[in-house]
CSV table of C-alpha atoms and ligand atoms in Angstrom, one decimal:
chain,number,residue,atom,x,y,z
A,44,UNK,CA,83.9,117.2,89.7
A,45,UNK,CA,87.2,119.3,89.1
A,46,UNK,CA,88.9,117.1,86.5
A,47,UNK,CA,91.8,119.2,85.2
A,48,UNK,CA,95.3,118.3,86.4
A,49,UNK,CA,96.0,119.9,89.9
A,50,UNK,CA,99.2,122.2,89.6
A,51,UNK,CA,101.6,122.3,91.8
A,52,UNK,CA,103.5,125.7,93.0
A,53,UNK,CA,105.7,125.3,89.5
A,54,UNK,CA,102.3,124.7,87.5
A,55,UNK,CA,103.6,120.7,87.1
A,56,UNK,CA,100.5,118.7,86.6
A,57,UNK,CA,100.5,115.9,89.3
A,58,UNK,CA,98.6,113.3,87.5
A,59,UNK,CA,100.7,110.0,88.6
A,60,UNK,CA,100.0,107.9,91.4
A,61,UNK,CA,102.1,105.3,92.7
A,62,UNK,CA,100.3,103.2,95.2
A,63,UNK,CA,101.7,100.7,97.3
A,64,UNK,CA,99.0,98.1,98.3
A,65,UNK,CA,101.3,95.9,100.5
A,66,UNK,CA,104.8,96.5,102.1
A,67,UNK,CA,104.9,92.3,102.1
A,68,UNK,CA,107.2,90.9,99.2
A,69,UNK,CA,107.8,87.0,98.4
A,70,UNK,CA,111.4,88.2,97.4
A,71,UNK,CA,114.2,89.4,99.7
A,72,UNK,CA,116.7,91.8,97.5
A,73,UNK,CA,119.5,92.2,99.4
A,74,UNK,CA,119.5,96.2,98.5
A,75,UNK,CA,115.3,96.4,99.4
A,76,UNK,CA,114.2,94.2,101.7
A,77,UNK,CA,117.0,92.0,103.5
A,78,UNK,CA,116.6,88.5,105.3
A,79,UNK,CA,117.0,90.5,108.1
A,80,UNK,CA,116.3,93.7,110.1
A,81,UNK,CA,112.9,94.5,108.0
A,82,UNK,CA,109.8,95.9,110.2
A,83,UNK,CA,106.4,95.1,108.5
A,84,UNK,CA,103.7,97.1,109.3
A,85,UNK,CA,100.7,95.3,111.3
A,86,UNK,CA,97.6,94.2,108.7
A,87,UNK,CA,95.1,96.4,110.4
A,88,UNK,CA,97.4,99.5,110.0
A,89,UNK,CA,97.8,98.7,105.8
A,90,UNK,CA,94.9,100.5,103.7
A,91,UNK,CA,92.3,98.5,103.0
A,92,UNK,CA,91.3,97.6,99.2
A,93,UNK,CA,87.8,99.6,100.0
A,94,UNK,CA,89.8,102.7,101.8
A,95,UNK,CA,92.1,102.7,98.5
A,96,UNK,CA,89.9,103.0,96.3
A,97,UNK,CA,88.2,105.5,98.2
A,98,UNK,CA,91.4,107.4,97.9
A,99,UNK,CA,91.7,107.0,94.9
A,100,UNK,CA,88.2,108.3,93.3
A,101,UNK,CA,89.2,111.3,95.0
A,102,UNK,CA,92.6,111.4,93.9
A,103,UNK,CA,91.4,111.4,90.4
A,104,UNK,CA,89.3,114.7,91.2
A,105,UNK,CA,92.5,116.4,91.8
A,106,UNK,CA,93.6,115.6,88.6
A,107,UNK,CA,95.6,112.0,89.1
A,108,UNK,CA,95.0,110.2,85.5
A,109,UNK,CA,97.3,107.1,86.1
A,110,UNK,CA,97.7,104.7,88.9
A,111,UNK,CA,100.8,102.5,89.0
A,112,UNK,CA,100.3,99.8,91.4
A,113,UNK,CA,103.0,98.2,93.6
A,114,UNK,CA,104.6,97.3,97.0
A,115,UNK,CA,106.2,95.2,98.0
A,116,UNK,CA,104.9,92.7,96.0
A,117,UNK,CA,101.5,93.6,94.9
A,118,UNK,CA,100.6,89.9,93.8
A,119,UNK,CA,101.3,88.8,97.0
A,120,UNK,CA,98.1,90.4,98.7
A,121,UNK,CA,95.0,88.6,99.2
A,122,UNK,CA,92.0,89.9,96.9
A,123,UNK,CA,94.3,91.0,94.7
A,124,UNK,CA,92.5,90.7,91.2
A,125,UNK,CA,88.8,92.0,92.9
A,126,UNK,CA,90.8,95.1,93.8
A,127,UNK,CA,92.2,95.7,90.2
A,128,UNK,CA,89.1,95.1,88.7
A,129,UNK,CA,87.3,97.5,90.9
A,130,UNK,CA,90.3,100.0,90.2
A,131,UNK,CA,90.8,99.4,86.5
A,132,UNK,CA,86.7,100.5,86.4
A,133,UNK,CA,87.0,103.5,87.7
A,134,UNK,CA,86.6,105.8,84.4
A,135,UNK,CA,88.7,108.8,84.9
A,136,UNK,CA,91.3,106.9,85.1
A,137,UNK,CA,93.3,107.0,81.4
A,138,UNK,CA,95.9,104.2,83.0
A,139,UNK,CA,96.5,101.6,85.4
A,140,UNK,CA,99.5,99.6,85.5
A,141,UNK,CA,101.5,97.4,87.4
A,142,UNK,CA,105.1,96.6,88.8
A,143,UNK,CA,105.7,93.0,89.8
A,144,UNK,CA,108.7,91.1,90.8
A,145,UNK,CA,107.2,88.2,88.1
A,146,UNK,CA,107.3,85.1,90.4
A,147,UNK,CA,103.3,85.2,90.4
A,148,UNK,CA,103.1,86.6,87.0
A,149,UNK,CA,102.9,83.6,85.4
A,150,UNK,CA,99.1,82.7,87.0
A,151,UNK,CA,98.0,85.7,87.5
A,152,UNK,CA,99.0,87.4,84.0
A,153,UNK,CA,96.1,86.6,82.2
A,154,UNK,CA,93.3,87.8,85.0
A,155,UNK,CA,95.5,90.7,85.0
A,156,UNK,CA,95.1,91.5,81.4
A,157,UNK,CA,91.4,90.4,81.6
A,158,UNK,CA,91.1,93.3,84.2
A,159,UNK,CA,92.2,95.9,81.4
A,160,UNK,CA,95.7,95.8,82.6
A,161,UNK,CA,98.3,95.6,79.0
A,162,UNK,CA,101.6,97.6,80.1
A,163,UNK,CA,103.4,95.8,82.7
A,164,UNK,CA,106.5,96.4,84.8
A,165,UNK,CA,109.1,93.5,85.6
A,166,UNK,CA,111.8,93.9,87.9
A,167,UNK,CA,114.6,91.7,87.0
A,168,UNK,CA,117.9,92.3,88.5
A,169,UNK,CA,120.1,89.2,86.6
A,170,UNK,CA,119.2,87.0,83.8
A,171,UNK,CA,121.1,84.3,85.8
A,172,UNK,CA,119.8,81.8,87.7
A,173,UNK,CA,122.5,81.8,90.3
A,174,UNK,CA,123.1,85.3,91.0
A,175,UNK,CA,119.0,85.9,90.3
A,176,UNK,CA,119.0,83.7,93.9
A,177,UNK,CA,121.9,85.5,95.2
A,178,UNK,CA,120.4,88.7,94.7
A,179,UNK,CA,117.0,88.0,95.9
A,180,UNK,CA,117.2,85.5,98.2
A,181,UNK,CA,114.9,83.1,96.6
A,182,UNK,CA,115.9,80.3,93.8
A,183,UNK,CA,112.5,82.1,91.5
A,184,UNK,CA,114.5,83.2,88.6
A,185,UNK,CA,112.6,80.3,85.9
A,186,UNK,CA,109.4,81.3,87.6
A,187,UNK,CA,109.9,85.2,86.7
A,188,UNK,CA,110.8,84.3,83.4
A,189,UNK,CA,108.1,81.9,82.5
A,190,UNK,CA,105.6,85.0,83.5
A,191,UNK,CA,107.3,87.4,81.3
A,192,UNK,CA,107.2,84.8,78.5
A,193,UNK,CA,103.1,84.3,79.4
A,194,UNK,CA,103.0,88.0,79.5
A,195,UNK,CA,104.4,88.4,76.4
A,196,UNK,CA,102.3,85.1,74.7
A,197,UNK,CA,99.3,87.1,76.2
A,198,UNK,CA,100.4,90.6,73.9
A,199,UNK,CA,100.9,92.6,77.1
A,200,UNK,CA,103.0,95.6,75.1
A,201,UNK,CA,105.3,96.9,76.3
A,202,UNK,CA,106.9,94.9,78.8
A,203,UNK,CA,109.4,96.8,80.8
A,204,UNK,CA,112.2,94.8,82.7
A,205,UNK,CA,113.7,97.3,85.6
A,206,UNK,CA,117.2,96.1,86.2
A,207,UNK,CA,118.9,98.1,89.2
A,208,UNK,CA,122.7,98.1,88.2
A,209,UNK,CA,124.8,97.2,91.1
A,210,UNK,CA,128.2,97.5,90.8
A,211,UNK,CA,130.2,94.5,90.9
A,212,UNK,CA,127.5,92.3,91.6
A,213,UNK,CA,125.4,92.2,87.4
A,214,UNK,CA,127.0,94.9,86.3
A,215,UNK,CA,128.8,92.8,83.9
A,216,UNK,CA,124.8,92.0,82.7
A,217,UNK,CA,124.4,95.7,81.4
A,218,UNK,CA,125.3,94.2,77.8
A,219,UNK,CA,122.8,91.1,78.0
A,220,UNK,CA,120.1,93.3,79.2
A,221,UNK,CA,120.8,95.4,76.3
A,222,UNK,CA,121.0,92.7,74.2
A,223,UNK,CA,117.5,91.3,74.8
A,224,UNK,CA,116.1,94.4,73.2
A,225,UNK,CA,118.0,93.1,69.8
A,226,UNK,CA,115.7,90.1,69.8
A,227,UNK,CA,112.7,90.8,72.1
A,228,UNK,CA,110.5,93.9,72.1
A,229,UNK,CA,110.9,94.6,75.8
A,230,UNK,CA,111.6,97.8,77.1
A,231,UNK,CA,114.8,97.2,79.5
A,232,UNK,CA,114.8,100.5,81.7
A,233,UNK,CA,118.7,100.6,83.4
A,234,UNK,CA,117.9,102.4,87.3
A,235,UNK,CA,120.4,103.8,89.2
A,236,UNK,CA,121.1,102.1,92.5
A,237,UNK,CA,119.4,104.9,95.1
A,238,UNK,CA,120.1,105.0,99.1
A,239,UNK,CA,116.7,104.0,100.3
A,240,UNK,CA,115.9,102.3,103.4
A,241,UNK,CA,117.8,101.4,106.1
A,242,UNK,CA,119.4,98.2,105.3
A,243,UNK,CA,120.0,98.8,101.9
A,244,UNK,CA,123.8,99.3,102.1
A,245,UNK,CA,124.2,101.8,99.4
A,246,UNK,CA,127.3,103.0,98.8
A,247,UNK,CA,129.1,104.8,95.9
A,248,UNK,CA,131.1,101.4,95.1
A,249,UNK,CA,128.3,100.0,94.7
A,250,UNK,CA,126.5,103.0,92.9
A,251,UNK,CA,127.0,102.8,88.7
A,252,UNK,CA,125.8,106.1,86.9
A,253,UNK,CA,123.8,106.5,84.3
A,254,UNK,CA,126.2,108.0,81.7
A,255,UNK,CA,128.7,104.7,82.7
A,256,UNK,CA,125.5,102.4,81.9
A,257,UNK,CA,125.2,104.1,78.3
A,258,UNK,CA,128.5,104.6,77.3
A,259,UNK,CA,129.4,100.8,78.0
A,260,UNK,CA,126.1,99.8,75.9
A,261,UNK,CA,127.2,102.1,73.0
A,262,UNK,CA,130.2,99.7,72.7
A,263,UNK,CA,126.5,98.0,70.8
A,264,UNK,CA,126.0,100.5,68.8
A,265,UNK,CA,124.8,103.9,68.3
A,266,UNK,CA,121.7,104.5,70.7
A,267,UNK,CA,118.9,106.4,68.8
A,268,UNK,CA,116.8,108.9,71.2
A,269,UNK,CA,113.0,108.5,71.3
A,270,UNK,CA,110.6,110.9,72.0
A,271,UNK,CA,108.8,110.8,75.6
A,272,UNK,CA,105.4,109.2,75.5
A,273,UNK,CA,102.2,110.6,76.8
A,274,UNK,CA,102.7,110.7,80.7
A,275,UNK,CA,106.5,111.9,80.2
A,276,UNK,CA,107.9,109.2,82.5
A,277,UNK,CA,111.1,109.9,83.7
A,278,UNK,CA,113.0,107.9,82.1
A,279,UNK,CA,115.5,108.7,78.9
A,280,UNK,CA,114.6,106.3,76.0
A,281,UNK,CA,116.5,104.7,73.4
A,282,UNK,CA,116.8,102.0,70.6
A,283,UNK,CA,120.1,100.0,69.6
A,284,UNK,CA,119.7,100.0,65.3
A,285,UNK,CA,117.5,96.7,64.8
A,286,UNK,CA,116.0,96.2,67.8
A,287,UNK,CA,112.3,94.9,68.6
A,288,UNK,CA,112.3,97.1,72.1
A,289,UNK,CA,113.9,100.1,73.9
A,290,UNK,CA,116.6,100.9,76.5
A,291,UNK,CA,115.9,103.2,78.9
A,292,UNK,CA,118.1,105.2,81.8
A,293,UNK,CA,116.3,106.3,84.8
A,294,UNK,CA,119.3,108.3,86.3
A,295,UNK,CA,117.2,108.9,90.0
A,296,UNK,CA,120.6,110.0,91.3
A,297,UNK,CA,122.4,111.8,88.6
A,298,UNK,CA,119.4,112.7,86.4
A,299,UNK,CA,117.4,116.0,88.1
A,300,UNK,CA,114.4,114.7,86.7
A,301,UNK,CA,112.8,116.9,89.7
A,302,UNK,CA,111.2,119.3,87.4
A,303,UNK,CA,109.5,116.8,85.4
A,304,UNK,CA,108.4,114.5,88.4
A,305,UNK,CA,104.7,114.0,88.2
A,306,UNK,CA,104.1,111.3,90.6
A,307,UNK,CA,102.7,111.4,94.1
A,308,UNK,CA,102.7,108.2,96.2
A,309,UNK,CA,99.9,106.8,98.5
A,310,UNK,CA,102.0,104.3,101.3
A,311,UNK,CA,100.3,101.1,102.0
A,312,UNK,CA,100.0,102.1,105.4
A,313,UNK,CA,97.7,105.5,103.9
A,314,UNK,CA,100.7,108.3,103.9
A,315,UNK,CA,100.9,110.4,100.9
A,316,UNK,CA,104.5,111.2,100.3
A,317,UNK,CA,105.3,113.6,97.4
A,318,UNK,CA,108.9,112.9,96.8
A,319,UNK,CA,110.9,109.9,97.4
A,320,UNK,CA,113.7,112.0,98.7
A,321,UNK,CA,111.6,113.9,101.2
A,322,UNK,CA,110.8,112.5,104.9
A,323,UNK,CA,107.7,114.7,104.7
A,324,UNK,CA,104.3,112.3,104.2
A,325,UNK,CA,100.9,113.1,105.0
A,326,UNK,CA,98.7,110.8,106.8
A,327,UNK,CA,95.4,110.4,105.3
A,328,UNK,CA,94.6,107.1,106.4
A,329,UNK,CA,93.6,108.4,110.1
A,330,UNK,CA,91.3,111.3,109.2
A,331,UNK,CA,89.8,109.1,106.4
A,332,UNK,CA,89.3,106.6,109.3
A,333,UNK,CA,87.9,109.1,111.8
A,334,UNK,CA,85.2,110.0,109.2
A,335,UNK,CA,86.6,113.2,108.0
A,336,UNK,CA,84.3,114.2,105.4
A,337,UNK,CA,85.7,114.1,101.6
A,338,UNK,CA,86.5,117.6,101.3
A,339,UNK,CA,89.2,117.8,103.7
A,340,UNK,CA,90.5,114.5,102.4
A,341,UNK,CA,90.5,116.2,99.0
A,342,UNK,CA,92.2,119.1,100.8
A,343,UNK,CA,95.1,116.7,102.0
A,344,UNK,CA,95.7,115.1,98.6
A,345,UNK,CA,95.9,118.7,97.0
A,346,UNK,CA,98.4,119.5,99.9
A,347,UNK,CA,100.7,116.9,98.9
A,348,UNK,CA,100.3,117.7,95.4
A,349,UNK,CA,101.5,121.5,96.3
A,350,UNK,CA,103.9,120.2,98.8
A,351,UNK,CA,106.4,118.6,96.5
A,352,UNK,CA,109.9,119.8,96.2
A,353,UNK,CA,111.1,121.4,93.5
A,354,UNK,CA,114.3,119.9,93.5
A,355,UNK,CA,116.6,118.0,95.9
A,356,UNK,CA,120.2,119.0,94.9
A,357,UNK,CA,122.8,118.0,92.7
A,358,UNK,CA,124.5,114.7,92.9
A,359,UNK,CA,127.4,116.2,93.6
A,360,UNK,CA,126.9,117.3,97.3
A,361,UNK,CA,126.0,113.7,97.9
A,362,UNK,CA,122.7,112.0,97.8
A,363,UNK,CA,119.9,112.2,100.8
A,364,UNK,CA,119.3,109.2,102.1
A,365,UNK,CA,115.0,108.0,102.1
A,366,UNK,CA,115.0,106.3,105.2
A,367,UNK,CA,112.2,104.2,104.9
A,368,UNK,CA,112.4,101.0,103.3
A,369,UNK,CA,111.2,101.0,99.7
A,370,UNK,CA,108.7,98.0,100.3
A,371,UNK,CA,106.5,100.5,102.6
A,372,UNK,CA,106.6,103.4,100.4
A,373,UNK,CA,106.2,101.4,96.7
A,374,UNK,CA,109.1,101.5,94.7
B,1319,SAM,N1,107.3,94.4,94.0
B,1319,SAM,C1,107.9,94.9,92.6
B,1319,SAM,C2,108.9,94.6,91.9
B,1319,SAM,O1,109.8,94.1,92.3
B,1319,SAM,O2,108.8,95.3,90.8
B,1319,SAM,C3,107.4,96.1,93.4
B,1319,SAM,C4,108.0,97.1,94.8
B,1319,SAM,S1,109.6,96.9,94.3
B,1319,SAM,C5,110.4,98.0,95.5
B,1319,SAM,C6,110.3,98.0,93.0
B,1319,SAM,C7,111.1,98.3,92.1
B,1319,SAM,O3,112.1,99.1,93.1
B,1319,SAM,C8,111.9,97.0,92.0
B,1319,SAM,O4,112.5,97.3,90.4
B,1319,SAM,C9,113.2,97.6,92.8
B,1319,SAM,O5,114.6,97.0,91.9
B,1319,SAM,C10,113.0,98.7,93.1
B,1319,SAM,N2,114.0,99.4,93.8
B,1319,SAM,C11,114.1,99.0,95.1
B,1319,SAM,N3,114.9,99.4,95.8
B,1319,SAM,C12,115.8,100.1,95.6
B,1319,SAM,C13,116.9,100.8,95.3
B,1319,SAM,N4,117.6,100.9,96.4
B,1319,SAM,N5,117.5,101.3,94.1
B,1319,SAM,C14,116.9,101.5,93.2
B,1319,SAM,N6,115.8,100.6,92.9
B,1319,SAM,C15,115.1,100.1,94.0
């Protein structure tokens, strides 16, 4: 079995698969899946767990070593734990992680840990109950917070908290999120608001750059840089003096991490996507369902890896919009 990482044209190893298990979600974040206007994929068009496992087993043959489960909200899909157990049993995978909105985390955390997952990302855009409801359309702040506490109690480490900073909406909480890292061992990640999806009302007025977020946080003290970890994710990592946790910046628009991007995406409906900001997708579900042999499917996976764009252009030229909704791609 070819287990060396597959390199794209610029000799970059593509070893990280972001896997969307569903496009459904139990929140209705205004910038991601607003209450109105979101079309869902028909159930029969969503990859079955069996199909996903088959494709993951093939993708490890092309060098995938890390899988992140995402969605939609992965914890809302029926039978998720059984699937997770089987996924985590794939020996060639060094790491399986999960991104969740945390609403169901309290109930699921122990079982997720038993499957072998110990790192988790929780998306949380506000520490204020009312504002959380305003952004997400659901009154679930307490549940998310309890989910985080439960994950903490069970020893998940690190617990990454992803905050999408939106100017005029939650940017007044940037310092509160940064301060969390002084008290808790959490890794708070500030993510730039991206123009993804037809309804996400992205605008420069709501956009706040990593540089701006960073300079606000520096009013709390100097940020000490932390070296990239073994999978070299896109976050620039720092810590405040005396902190238990760390602070990361994902400058999805202003920082050009295209050249370091090691990700491939598999959408809930079975399309391979090599870049969030390129509309090019390869439908791997149809050949899979038509009974094409594994060699052909493997060729498609490698084609997607090879086709990863090198660069999507500087911020100054204006961001490319990703037309598809984030929940169908897997954020
Ligand atoms: N439901 C899971 C969760 O909440 O983490 C996984 C899917 S969600 C689409 C993944 C992440 O994408 C969340 O952190 C969400 O805030 C982020 N996201 C969605 N739309 C975004 C956008 N336009 N810009 C930046 N981040 C976005």
